[in-house]
Amino acid sequence: MRASVCGLLASPPPGPRGRGCVVYDTARGVVEEVTEEPRGELVAAGEDLLVLPGLVDMHVHLRGLQLSYKEDERSGCRAALRGGLTLVADMPNTSPPASTPEVVAEKLRRLRSLRLEALLYAGVPPSEGLVDDIASMPGVAGFKIYPRDLVERHRVVERILSKPGLLVVVHPELPEAEKSEYEDPSSRAAGRGCHWEAAAVEYIASLSPEARVHITHASCSSTVTLAKRYGFTVDVAPHHLLYTPPRGGGCLYKVNPPLRLPPEPQLLLKQLLDGQVDAIASDHAPHAPGEKEGDPLTCPPGIAWLEAWPRLLLCLLDRLGGPQLLASLASTRPAALLSRRRCLDPGCPATFTVYQRAWTRFDAVRESKARRVPYLGARLCAETRLVVVDGKHLMLG
Ligand code: NCD
Ligand code: ZN
């Protein structure tokens, strides 16, 4: 069946931009043409609609397994759809960790049952012999390296980094940084300072990787510069762009790596506008509401973002470069890193995010189990109107 969505098309150049309709085949899940007038069933149309290539979040924690009380694949998927996302890549620090073929297979089974596309990064396995087996499992996007892996599973890390073309996502800190914990958010920023990120990037580079190294949640501009110098790709998280350590912020703003003092957020934003940052990725890290009310010294770090972040950043990026900037940083570029395509041209997958422009406030978390978030009451400049994945209409707002 033919269907159309019409509005302001916003794909990065050279894709379609300006008023128009994307016409797609719902059964084949492919864009057929871009026209001025709708063809087939008109699914959504309006002057105030923004049609983006389907949004992507390449760093999320959907949890599940024994951590399902914090979030599970289904609640995380619903939150992602409400946020307007069409593809997420899930992290392996689950319980038990997704670093053996058995647990990876179980996680993949759950992710495959979701309505949006969900890939998994595997954790560093206990032995070198498991690397190839896990890397070849369909749905595995690559591996995630955590600071302690650099010490505890050093030989396996070397094996992973020796694989040409394999995507390896690195949390850029050293284990020593993780040992320093501080109650006050600004002293946490000092204890887990930018030098730890730089040291981790330098260390990975010293191993002469053949793999495609991606540095995730760079919180310091020096990390972005260093990552690019070594030919790595790099993402930043919304909180490192939007927030600085608040006075008495308690647990709500506690996150790893910590929020940075000015001018880091402004410098990161400048690098983002200069094209040095490859993607925005949220590090959606949900915790149960009671956990985020606990003692700031011992409560778990992480901000749950999926329902809000793309619309929150749309407001910011709109002013600085237009909606195609969000399309580039939260769709086409991260999709390419995950070997997926996001675009609006004929022949592209019929996978889009359709926002309706409206000034609203984020009043409550509806889908994620993590209800305690720092952005309650924040101004949003769009509602999610429709999410289409491979021609299927997943969310009609
Ligand atoms: C992560 C989580 O909760 O899984 N939290 C976070 O603040 N990024 C784990 C971590 O990286 O410490
Ligand atoms: Zn994370």
Coordinates of C-alpha atoms and ligand atoms in Angstrom, one line a residue:
M1 CA 0.0 0.0 0.0
R2 CA 1.2 3.5 -0.8
A3 CA 1.2 6.1 2.0
S4 CA 2.4 9.7 2.4
V5 CA 3.5 11.9 5.2
C6 CA 3.7 15.6 4.4
G7 CA 5.3 18.5 6.2
L8 CA 8.6 20.3 6.5
L9 CA 11.2 17.6 5.3
A10 CA 14.4 18.0 7.3
S11 CA 17.3 15.7 6.2
P12 CA 20.9 16.8 6.1
P13 CA 22.2 17.8 2.6
P14 CA 22.0 16.5 0.0
G15 CA 18.7 14.9 1.1
P16 CA 15.3 16.5 0.7
R17 CA 14.5 19.7 2.6
G18 CA 11.6 22.1 2.6
R19 CA 7.9 21.5 2.2
G20 CA 6.9 18.2 0.6
C21 CA 5.6 14.7 1.0
V22 CA 7.5 11.4 1.5
V23 CA 5.7 8.7 -0.4
Y24 CA 6.5 5.1 0.7
D25 CA 5.3 1.5 0.3
T26 CA 4.1 0.2 3.6
A27 CA 4.6 -3.4 2.7
R28 CA 8.1 -3.1 1.2
G29 CA 9.0 -0.5 3.8
V30 CA 10.8 1.7 1.2
V31 CA 10.5 5.3 0.2
E32 CA 9.2 5.5 -3.4
E33 CA 9.4 9.2 -4.1
V34 CA 9.4 12.7 -2.7
T35 CA 6.5 14.8 -4.1
E36 CA 4.7 18.1 -3.6
E37 CA 1.3 16.5 -3.2
P38 CA 0.4 13.3 -1.2
R39 CA 0.0 10.0 -3.0
G40 CA -1.9 7.0 -1.6
E41 CA -3.1 7.1 2.0
L42 CA -2.4 10.4 3.7
V43 CA -1.1 9.3 7.1
A44 CA -0.1 12.7 8.5
A45 CA 0.1 16.2 7.0
G46 CA 0.4 19.7 8.3
E47 CA 2.2 23.0 8.1
D48 CA 3.5 22.4 11.6
L49 CA 4.8 18.8 11.0
L50 CA 8.5 18.1 10.9
V51 CA 9.5 15.0 9.0
L52 CA 13.0 13.7 10.0
P53 CA 14.9 10.6 8.9
G54 CA 14.2 8.1 11.8
L55 CA 16.1 9.1 14.9
V56 CA 18.8 6.9 16.4
D57 CA 20.2 6.6 20.0
M58 CA 23.5 4.7 19.8
H59 CA 24.0 4.5 23.6
V60 CA 21.1 3.3 25.9
H61 CA 20.7 1.0 28.8
L62 CA 17.4 -0.9 28.4
R63 CA 18.4 -3.1 31.4
G64 CA 16.0 -6.1 31.6
L65 CA 17.1 -9.5 33.1
Q66 CA 17.7 -9.0 36.8
L67 CA 17.6 -5.3 36.5
S68 CA 14.1 -5.2 35.1
Y69 CA 12.9 -3.3 38.2
K70 CA 14.8 -0.3 36.8
E71 CA 13.8 -0.7 33.2
D72 CA 13.1 -3.6 30.8
E73 CA 13.3 -3.9 27.0
R74 CA 9.5 -3.2 26.7
S75 CA 9.3 -0.1 28.9
G76 CA 12.5 1.2 27.3
C77 CA 11.1 0.6 23.8
R78 CA 7.9 2.5 24.6
A79 CA 9.9 5.4 26.1
A80 CA 12.1 5.5 22.9
L81 CA 9.0 5.6 20.6
R82 CA 7.5 8.4 22.6
G83 CA 10.7 10.3 22.2
G84 CA 10.6 9.7 18.5
L85 CA 13.4 7.1 18.2
T86 CA 13.5 4.4 15.6
L87 CA 16.8 2.6 16.5
V88 CA 18.6 2.1 19.8
A89 CA 21.8 0.3 20.7
D90 CA 21.7 -1.3 24.1
M91 CA 24.6 -1.6 26.5
P92 CA 25.9 -4.9 28.1
N93 CA 26.3 -3.9 31.8
T94 CA 23.2 -5.9 32.6
S95 CA 22.9 -8.5 35.4
P96 CA 24.2 -11.0 34.5
P97 CA 26.4 -9.1 32.0
A98 CA 25.9 -9.6 28.3
S99 CA 29.4 -10.8 27.7
T100 CA 28.9 -14.5 27.2
P101 CA 27.2 -16.1 24.1
E102 CA 24.3 -17.3 26.4
V103 CA 23.4 -14.0 27.9
V104 CA 24.0 -12.2 24.6
A105 CA 21.6 -14.6 22.9
E106 CA 18.9 -14.1 25.6
K107 CA 19.2 -10.3 25.3
L108 CA 19.0 -10.5 21.5
R109 CA 15.9 -12.6 21.8
R110 CA 14.2 -9.9 23.8
L111 CA 15.4 -7.0 21.6
R112 CA 14.2 -8.8 18.5
S113 CA 10.6 -8.9 19.9
L114 CA 10.5 -5.1 20.1
R115 CA 8.7 -2.9 17.6
L116 CA 11.6 -0.6 16.9
E117 CA 15.0 -1.8 15.9
A118 CA 17.3 -2.5 18.8
L119 CA 20.9 -3.6 18.5
L120 CA 23.2 -4.8 21.3
Y121 CA 26.8 -4.1 22.2
A122 CA 28.4 -7.2 23.8
G123 CA 30.6 -6.8 26.8
V124 CA 34.2 -8.0 26.8
P125 CA 33.9 -11.8 27.2
P126 CA 36.0 -13.8 29.7
S127 CA 38.2 -15.4 27.0
E128 CA 39.6 -14.5 23.6
G129 CA 38.1 -17.5 21.9
L130 CA 34.6 -16.1 22.4
V131 CA 35.2 -12.8 20.5
D132 CA 34.5 -14.1 17.0
D133 CA 31.5 -16.2 18.1
I134 CA 29.8 -13.2 19.8
A135 CA 30.7 -10.7 17.1
S136 CA 29.0 -12.8 14.4
M137 CA 25.7 -13.0 16.2
P138 CA 23.0 -11.1 14.2
G139 CA 22.0 -8.1 16.2
V140 CA 25.3 -7.5 17.8
A141 CA 26.5 -4.1 16.8
G142 CA 30.0 -4.5 18.3
F143 CA 31.6 -4.5 21.7
K144 CA 31.6 -2.1 24.6
I145 CA 34.8 -1.6 26.6
Y146 CA 34.4 -0.4 30.3
P147 CA 37.4 1.0 32.3
R148 CA 37.8 -2.1 34.4
D149 CA 38.1 -4.3 31.2
L150 CA 41.3 -2.5 30.4
V151 CA 42.8 -4.2 33.5
E152 CA 40.8 -7.3 34.2
R153 CA 40.4 -8.5 30.5
H154 CA 43.3 -6.8 28.9
R155 CA 44.2 -9.6 26.5
V156 CA 40.6 -10.0 25.3
V157 CA 40.4 -6.2 24.8
E158 CA 43.5 -6.4 22.6
R159 CA 42.0 -9.2 20.6
I160 CA 38.8 -7.1 20.1
L161 CA 40.7 -4.0 19.0
S162 CA 42.7 -6.1 16.5
K163 CA 39.6 -6.9 14.4
P164 CA 39.5 -4.6 11.3
G165 CA 36.2 -2.8 10.9
L166 CA 34.6 -4.1 14.1
L167 CA 32.7 -1.3 16.0
V168 CA 34.2 -0.9 19.5
V169 CA 32.6 1.6 21.8
V170 CA 34.8 2.9 24.6
H171 CA 33.8 4.4 27.9
P172 CA 36.8 6.8 28.2
E173 CA 37.9 6.7 31.7
L174 CA 40.5 4.6 33.6
P175 CA 39.6 2.3 36.5
E176 CA 41.4 4.7 38.9
A177 CA 38.9 7.4 38.1
E178 CA 36.0 5.2 39.1
K179 CA 37.5 4.7 42.6
S180 CA 37.2 8.4 43.4
E181 CA 33.7 9.2 44.5
Y182 CA 32.5 12.6 45.9
E183 CA 29.2 13.7 47.3
D184 CA 29.2 17.2 45.9
P185 CA 28.7 17.3 42.1
S186 CA 31.4 19.9 41.4
S187 CA 34.1 18.0 43.4
R188 CA 33.1 14.8 41.6
A189 CA 33.9 16.7 38.4
A190 CA 37.3 17.5 39.8
G191 CA 37.9 13.9 41.1
R192 CA 36.9 12.4 37.8
G193 CA 38.5 15.2 35.8
C194 CA 39.0 15.5 32.0
H195 CA 42.5 14.1 32.3
W196 CA 41.1 10.7 32.9
E197 CA 39.2 10.8 29.6
A198 CA 42.3 11.9 27.8
A199 CA 44.4 9.2 29.4
A200 CA 41.9 6.5 28.3
V201 CA 41.8 7.8 24.7
E202 CA 45.6 7.8 24.7
Y203 CA 45.8 4.3 26.1
I204 CA 43.4 2.9 23.5
A205 CA 45.4 4.6 20.7
S206 CA 48.6 3.1 22.1
L207 CA 47.2 -0.3 21.4
S208 CA 47.1 0.5 17.6
P209 CA 43.6 -0.6 17.1
E210 CA 42.4 -2.0 13.7
A211 CA 38.8 -1.9 14.9
R212 CA 36.5 1.2 14.4
V213 CA 36.9 2.9 17.8
H214 CA 34.0 5.0 18.9
I215 CA 34.5 7.2 22.1
T216 CA 31.1 7.5 23.8
H217 CA 29.8 10.3 26.1
A218 CA 32.9 12.6 25.8
S219 CA 32.2 15.1 28.5
C220 CA 35.3 17.4 27.8
S221 CA 36.2 19.2 24.6
S222 CA 39.8 18.0 25.0
T223 CA 38.5 14.4 24.7
V224 CA 36.7 15.2 21.4
T225 CA 39.9 16.9 20.0
L226 CA 42.0 13.9 21.0
A227 CA 39.6 11.3 19.7
K228 CA 39.5 13.0 16.3
R229 CA 43.3 13.3 16.2
Y230 CA 43.5 9.5 16.4
G231 CA 40.8 9.0 13.8
F232 CA 38.2 7.8 16.3
T233 CA 34.5 8.8 16.1
V234 CA 32.9 10.4 19.2
D235 CA 29.5 11.2 20.6
V236 CA 28.3 13.5 23.4
A237 CA 25.4 13.1 25.7
P238 CA 22.6 15.7 26.2
H239 CA 23.4 16.3 29.8
H240 CA 27.0 17.4 29.1
L241 CA 25.6 19.9 26.6
L242 CA 22.7 21.2 28.7
Y243 CA 23.7 21.0 32.4
T244 CA 26.5 22.1 34.7
P245 CA 26.8 20.7 38.3
P246 CA 24.0 22.2 40.3
R247 CA 24.4 23.4 43.9
G248 CA 23.0 20.7 46.1
G249 CA 21.9 18.7 43.0
G250 CA 21.9 15.5 45.0
C251 CA 21.4 12.3 43.1
L252 CA 19.2 13.6 40.3
Y253 CA 22.2 15.0 38.4
K254 CA 24.7 12.3 39.4
V255 CA 26.0 10.7 36.2
N256 CA 29.2 9.2 34.8
P257 CA 31.2 10.9 33.6
P258 CA 30.2 13.8 35.8
L259 CA 28.7 17.1 34.7
R260 CA 31.4 19.7 33.9
L261 CA 31.8 23.3 34.9
P262 CA 31.6 26.1 32.4
P263 CA 32.9 26.5 29.8
E264 CA 32.9 22.8 28.9
P265 CA 29.3 22.6 27.8
Q266 CA 29.7 25.6 25.6
L267 CA 33.0 24.2 24.1
L268 CA 31.3 20.9 23.4
L269 CA 28.4 22.7 21.7
K270 CA 30.9 24.6 19.5
Q271 CA 32.6 21.4 18.5
L272 CA 29.2 19.9 17.7
L273 CA 28.4 22.9 15.4
D274 CA 31.9 22.6 13.8
G275 CA 31.1 19.0 12.8
Q276 CA 33.7 17.5 15.1
V277 CA 31.2 15.5 17.0
D278 CA 29.8 12.5 15.1
A279 CA 26.6 11.9 17.1
I280 CA 24.5 12.8 20.1
A281 CA 23.8 9.7 22.2
S282 CA 21.8 9.8 25.4
D283 CA 23.4 7.2 27.7
H284 CA 19.8 6.6 28.9
A285 CA 20.6 5.1 32.3
P286 CA 17.4 4.4 34.2
H287 CA 17.2 3.7 37.9
A288 CA 14.2 3.0 40.2
P289 CA 12.7 6.2 41.7
G290 CA 13.7 5.2 45.2
E291 CA 17.3 4.7 44.2
K292 CA 17.5 8.2 42.8
E293 CA 16.2 9.6 46.1
G294 CA 19.0 8.0 48.0
D295 CA 22.3 9.3 49.6
P296 CA 24.2 11.2 46.8
L297 CA 27.4 9.5 47.9
T298 CA 26.1 6.0 47.3
C299 CA 23.1 6.4 44.9
P300 CA 23.6 5.1 41.4
P301 CA 24.7 7.4 38.6
G302 CA 22.7 7.9 35.4
I303 CA 19.9 10.0 33.8
A304 CA 16.9 8.4 32.0
W305 CA 16.5 10.3 28.8
L306 CA 14.6 8.4 26.1
E307 CA 11.2 10.1 26.2
A308 CA 12.7 13.6 26.2
W309 CA 16.1 14.2 24.7
P310 CA 15.6 14.6 21.0
R311 CA 12.8 17.1 21.5
L312 CA 14.8 18.9 24.1
L313 CA 17.8 19.2 21.8
L314 CA 15.5 20.2 18.8
C315 CA 14.8 23.4 20.7
L316 CA 18.5 24.1 21.0
L317 CA 19.7 23.0 17.6
D318 CA 16.8 24.7 15.8
R319 CA 18.2 28.1 16.9
L320 CA 21.7 27.2 15.9
G321 CA 21.4 25.4 12.6
G322 CA 17.8 24.2 12.0
P323 CA 16.2 20.8 12.4
Q324 CA 18.6 19.2 9.9
L325 CA 21.3 19.5 12.5
L326 CA 19.3 17.2 14.8
A327 CA 18.7 14.9 11.8
S328 CA 22.5 14.8 11.1
L329 CA 23.6 14.2 14.8
A330 CA 20.7 12.0 15.9
S331 CA 19.9 10.1 12.8
T332 CA 22.0 9.9 9.6
R333 CA 25.5 9.9 11.3
P334 CA 24.9 7.5 14.2
A335 CA 22.9 5.3 11.8
A336 CA 25.9 5.1 9.5
L337 CA 28.2 4.2 12.5
L338 CA 25.8 1.3 13.2
S339 CA 25.8 0.3 9.5
R340 CA 22.2 1.4 9.1
R341 CA 20.6 3.9 6.7
R342 CA 18.5 6.8 7.7
C343 CA 17.4 9.2 4.9
L344 CA 14.3 10.5 3.1
D345 CA 15.3 9.9 -0.5
P346 CA 13.7 7.3 -2.9
G347 CA 15.1 3.9 -2.1
C348 CA 15.7 4.7 1.6
P349 CA 14.1 2.6 4.3
A350 CA 10.6 4.0 5.2
T351 CA 11.7 4.9 8.7
F352 CA 10.9 8.4 9.9
T353 CA 10.2 10.5 12.9
V354 CA 7.4 13.0 12.6
Y355 CA 7.2 15.8 15.2
Q356 CA 4.5 18.4 15.5
R357 CA 5.8 21.7 16.4
A358 CA 4.2 23.0 19.6
W359 CA 5.5 24.7 22.7
T360 CA 4.8 22.4 25.6
R361 CA 6.4 21.4 28.9
F362 CA 7.7 17.9 29.8
D363 CA 5.2 17.3 32.6
A364 CA 5.8 13.6 33.5
V365 CA 7.7 10.4 32.5
R366 CA 5.0 8.2 31.1
E367 CA 6.7 5.0 29.7
S368 CA 10.1 4.6 31.3
K369 CA 10.2 3.0 34.8
A370 CA 12.7 5.7 35.8
R371 CA 10.4 8.5 37.0
R372 CA 12.9 10.7 38.8
V373 CA 14.5 12.9 36.1
P374 CA 16.1 16.4 36.2
Y375 CA 14.1 17.8 33.3
L376 CA 10.5 17.8 34.6
G377 CA 8.9 21.1 33.6
A378 CA 11.5 21.7 30.9
R379 CA 10.3 23.5 27.7
L380 CA 9.9 21.3 24.6
C381 CA 9.2 22.6 21.2
A382 CA 7.5 19.5 19.6
E383 CA 5.3 16.6 20.3
T384 CA 5.9 13.2 18.8
R385 CA 3.2 12.7 16.2
L386 CA 4.2 9.6 14.3
V387 CA 7.0 7.0 14.3
V388 CA 7.4 4.9 11.1
V389 CA 9.8 1.9 11.1
D390 CA 10.2 0.0 7.8
G391 CA 6.8 1.2 6.6
K392 CA 5.0 0.3 9.8
H393 CA 3.2 3.0 11.8
L394 CA 4.4 2.4 15.4
M395 CA 3.2 5.5 17.2
L396 CA 0.4 7.8 16.1
G397 CA 0.1 10.6 18.6
Ligands
NCD1 C1 25.7 3.9 33.8 C2 24.5 3.0 34.1 O1 23.7 3.3 35.0 O2 24.4 1.9 33.5 N1 25.5 5.1 34.5 C3 25.9 6.3 34.0 O3 25.9 7.3 34.8 N2 26.4 6.5 32.8 C4 26.9 3.2 34.2 C5 28.2 3.9 34.2 O4 28.7 4.2 33.1 O5 28.7 4.3 35.3
ZN2 ZN 26.2 4.1 29.5

